[in-house]
Coordinates of N, CA and C and ligand atoms in Angstrom, one line a residue:
M1 N 13.3 -21.2 39.7 CA 11.8 -21.0 39.2 C 12.1 -22.9 37.7
E2 N 11.7 -23.5 38.2 CA 11.8 -24.4 36.6 C 11.0 -24.3 35.9
M3 N 11.2 -25.1 34.5 CA 10.9 -24.4 33.1 C 9.1 -24.9 33.7
D4 N 9.3 -25.9 34.2 CA 7.1 -26.4 33.7 C 6.8 -25.9 35.1
T5 N 7.8 -25.3 35.8 CA 6.6 -24.9 36.5 C 5.5 -23.9 36.3
I6 N 4.0 -24.7 36.5 CA 2.7 -23.8 36.1 C 2.8 -22.2 36.3
V7 N 2.0 -21.8 35.1 CA 2.4 -20.1 34.8 C 0.6 -19.8 34.9
F8 N -0.2 -19.9 34.0 CA -1.3 -20.1 33.3 C -2.3 -20.9 33.6
G9 N -3.0 -21.8 34.2 CA -4.2 -22.8 34.4 C -3.1 -24.6 33.8
N10 N -2.7 -24.5 32.5 CA -2.4 -25.9 32.3 C -0.4 -25.4 32.0
Y11 N -0.6 -24.1 31.1 CA 0.3 -23.7 30.6 C 1.7 -23.2 31.4
S12 N 3.0 -23.7 30.3 CA 4.0 -23.6 32.0 C 4.6 -23.3 31.8
V13 N 6.0 -22.5 32.3 CA 6.4 -21.4 32.0 C 7.5 -21.8 30.0
Q14 N 7.5 -22.9 29.7 CA 8.1 -23.5 28.3 C 7.2 -22.7 27.0
D15 N 5.0 -23.3 27.3 CA 4.7 -23.1 26.6 C 4.9 -21.4 26.0
V16 N 4.6 -20.8 27.2 CA 4.2 -19.4 27.0 C 5.3 -18.6 26.6
L17 N 6.7 -19.5 26.5 CA 8.1 -19.1 26.2 C 8.0 -19.2 25.0
I18 N 7.2 -20.4 24.1 CA 7.8 -20.6 22.7 C 5.9 -19.6 21.6
A19 N 5.1 -20.3 22.8 CA 4.0 -19.0 22.6 C 4.5 -17.6 22.0
A20 N 5.3 -16.9 23.4 CA 5.8 -15.6 23.4 C 6.9 -15.6 22.0
G21 N 7.3 -16.7 21.1 CA 7.8 -16.5 20.3 C 7.3 -16.3 19.1
V22 N 6.3 -17.7 18.9 CA 4.6 -17.4 17.7 C 5.5 -16.6 17.4
I23 N 4.4 -15.5 18.9 CA 3.7 -13.7 18.5 C 4.6 -13.3 17.9
I24 N 6.2 -13.5 18.0 CA 6.8 -12.6 17.8 C 7.2 -12.2 16.8
A25 N 7.2 -13.9 16.1 CA 7.6 -14.0 14.7 C 6.3 -13.7 13.9
L26 N 5.0 -13.8 14.2 CA 4.6 -13.4 13.0 C 4.0 -11.5 13.2
L27 N 5.1 -10.7 14.6 CA 4.7 -9.3 14.4 C 6.0 -9.0 13.1
I28 N 7.2 -9.9 13.2 CA 7.9 -9.6 12.6 C 7.9 -9.7 11.1
L29 N 7.2 -11.1 10.4 CA 5.8 -11.3 9.6 C 4.6 -10.3 8.9
I30 N 4.3 -10.0 10.2 CA 3.3 -7.9 9.7 C 4.0 -7.3 9.3
S31 N 4.6 -7.0 10.3 CA 6.0 -5.6 9.8 C 6.8 -5.7 8.6
A32 N 7.1 -7.1 7.9 CA 7.4 -7.2 6.1 C 6.6 -7.4 5.2
V33 N 4.9 -7.7 6.0 CA 4.4 -7.5 5.5 C 3.9 -6.6 4.3
R34 N 3.8 -5.2 6.1 CA 3.7 -4.2 5.5 C 4.3 -2.8 5.1
K35 N 5.8 -3.4 5.3 CA 6.7 -3.1 4.8 C 5.6 -2.2 2.5
L36 N 5.9 -3.7 2.3 CA 5.6 -4.5 0.8 C 4.5 -3.8 0.6
F37 N 3.9 -3.3 1.4 CA 1.9 -2.6 0.9 C 3.1 -1.3 1.0
K38 N 3.3 -0.9 2.2 CA 3.8 0.6 1.9 C 4.6 0.8 1.1
K39 N 5.0 0.5 0.2 CA 6.1 0.7 -1.3 C 4.9 0.9 -1.9
E40 N 3.9 -0.1 -2.4 CA 3.0 -0.1 -3.1 C 2.1 1.1 -2.6
K41 N 2.5 1.4 -1.6 CA 0.9 3.0 -1.0 C 2.3 4.4 -1.6
V42 N 3.7 4.2 -1.4 CA 3.7 5.1 -2.7 C 3.7 5.6 -3.5
S43 N 3.8 4.0 -4.2 CA 3.2 4.9 -6.0 C 2.2 5.0 -5.2
E44 N 1.0 4.1 -4.9 CA -0.5 5.1 -5.3 C -0.6 6.7 -4.6
H45 N 0.1 7.0 -4.1 CA 0.5 8.3 -4.3 C 0.9 9.6 -5.1
I46 N 1.7 8.4 -6.4 CA 2.1 9.6 -6.9 C 1.6 9.1 -9.0
Q47 N 1.1 9.8 -9.3 CA 0.8 9.0 -10.8 C 1.2 9.9 -11.6
V48 N 1.5 9.0 -13.1 CA 1.6 9.1 -13.8 C 0.4 10.2 -15.1
I49 N 1.1 11.2 -15.7 CA 0.2 11.8 -16.1 C 0.1 12.6 -17.2
R50 N -1.2 13.1 -18.0 CA -0.5 13.7 -19.0 C -0.9 15.3 -18.3
C51 N -1.3 16.4 -19.2 CA -2.1 18.0 -18.2 C -2.4 17.8 -20.4
K52 N -3.4 18.4 -19.3 CA -4.3 18.4 -21.0 C -4.2 19.2 -22.1
N53 N -3.8 19.9 -20.8 CA -3.9 22.0 -20.6 C -2.8 22.3 -22.3
C54 N -1.0 21.5 -21.0 CA -0.2 22.3 -22.0 C 0.5 20.8 -22.6
G55 N -0.3 19.8 -22.2 CA 0.4 18.3 -22.4 C 2.0 18.4 -21.8
W56 N 2.3 18.4 -20.8 CA 3.2 17.9 -20.1 C 2.9 16.8 -19.5
R57 N 4.0 15.6 -19.4 CA 4.2 14.6 -19.2 C 4.8 14.7 -17.8
G58 N 4.4 13.3 -16.0 CA 5.8 13.1 -15.9 C 4.5 12.5 -13.9
Q59 N 5.8 12.8 -13.9 CA 5.1 11.3 -12.4 C 4.3 13.2 -11.3
V60 N 2.9 13.0 -11.1 CA 1.8 14.0 -9.7 C 1.6 13.4 -8.8
S61 N 2.1 14.2 -7.3 CA 1.3 13.7 -7.0 C -0.6 13.7 -7.0
R62 N -1.0 12.8 -5.7 CA -2.1 12.9 -5.8 C -3.2 13.4 -5.8
Y63 N -1.8 14.0 -4.3 CA -2.9 15.4 -3.6 C -2.9 16.3 -3.9
A64 N -1.3 16.7 -4.7 CA -0.6 18.2 -5.2 C -1.9 18.7 -6.3
G65 N -1.9 17.5 -7.6 CA -2.7 17.4 -8.2 C -2.3 18.8 -9.3
R66 N -1.7 19.4 -9.9 CA -1.8 20.5 -10.3 C -0.2 19.7 -11.3
C67 N -0.7 20.6 -11.8 CA 0.6 20.8 -13.4 C 1.6 21.6 -12.6
P68 N 2.5 21.1 -13.2 CA 4.2 22.0 -12.5 C 4.5 22.5 -13.4
K69 N 3.6 22.7 -14.7 CA 4.4 23.9 -15.4 C 3.3 24.4 -15.1
C70 N 1.9 24.4 -16.0 CA 0.9 25.2 -16.4 C -0.2 25.0 -14.9
N71 N 0.5 25.0 -14.0 CA -0.5 24.6 -13.2 C -2.0 24.5 -13.2
E72 N -2.7 24.1 -13.5 CA -3.8 23.4 -14.1 C -3.8 22.5 -13.4
P73 N -5.4 22.2 -12.5 CA -5.7 20.6 -12.6 C -5.4 19.8 -13.2
L74 N -4.9 18.3 -12.1 CA -4.5 17.3 -12.3 C -5.0 15.7 -11.2
G75 N -5.1 14.7 -12.8 CA -5.6 13.7 -11.9 C -6.5 13.8 -10.1
D76 N -6.3 13.2 -9.6 CA -7.6 12.7 -8.2 C -7.8 13.7 -8.0
Q77 N -7.1 15.0 -8.0 CA -7.1 16.3 -7.4 C -8.4 16.4 -7.6
L78 N -8.5 16.7 -9.1 CA -9.4 17.7 -10.2 C -10.5 16.9 -9.6
A79 N -10.0 15.1 -10.0 CA -12.1 14.6 -10.1 C -12.8 14.4 -8.2
K80 N -12.0 15.1 -7.5 CA -12.8 15.1 -6.8 C -13.5 15.9 -5.9
H81 N -12.4 17.6 -6.8 CA -13.8 18.6 -6.9 C -14.6 19.0 -8.7
Ligands
ZN1 ZN1 -0.2 22.1 -17.7

């Protein structure tokens, strides 16, 4: 099989390989960008908050939404209900 063999219409094997290379490069780029966004998302799940009930201050999961000291509802979890 020669490199200039016609595979898809006017596209040669070489063109397909170049296209595949570009797609792979894009996929690598996308996964790298996603990793960056993931890092930001992790911090989105955690919030630094001060408990209005007992004055405790620290990082709380937005989804746990409770003060570890007095179990008072905190943050976004509280806003949802
Ligand atoms: Zn508290």
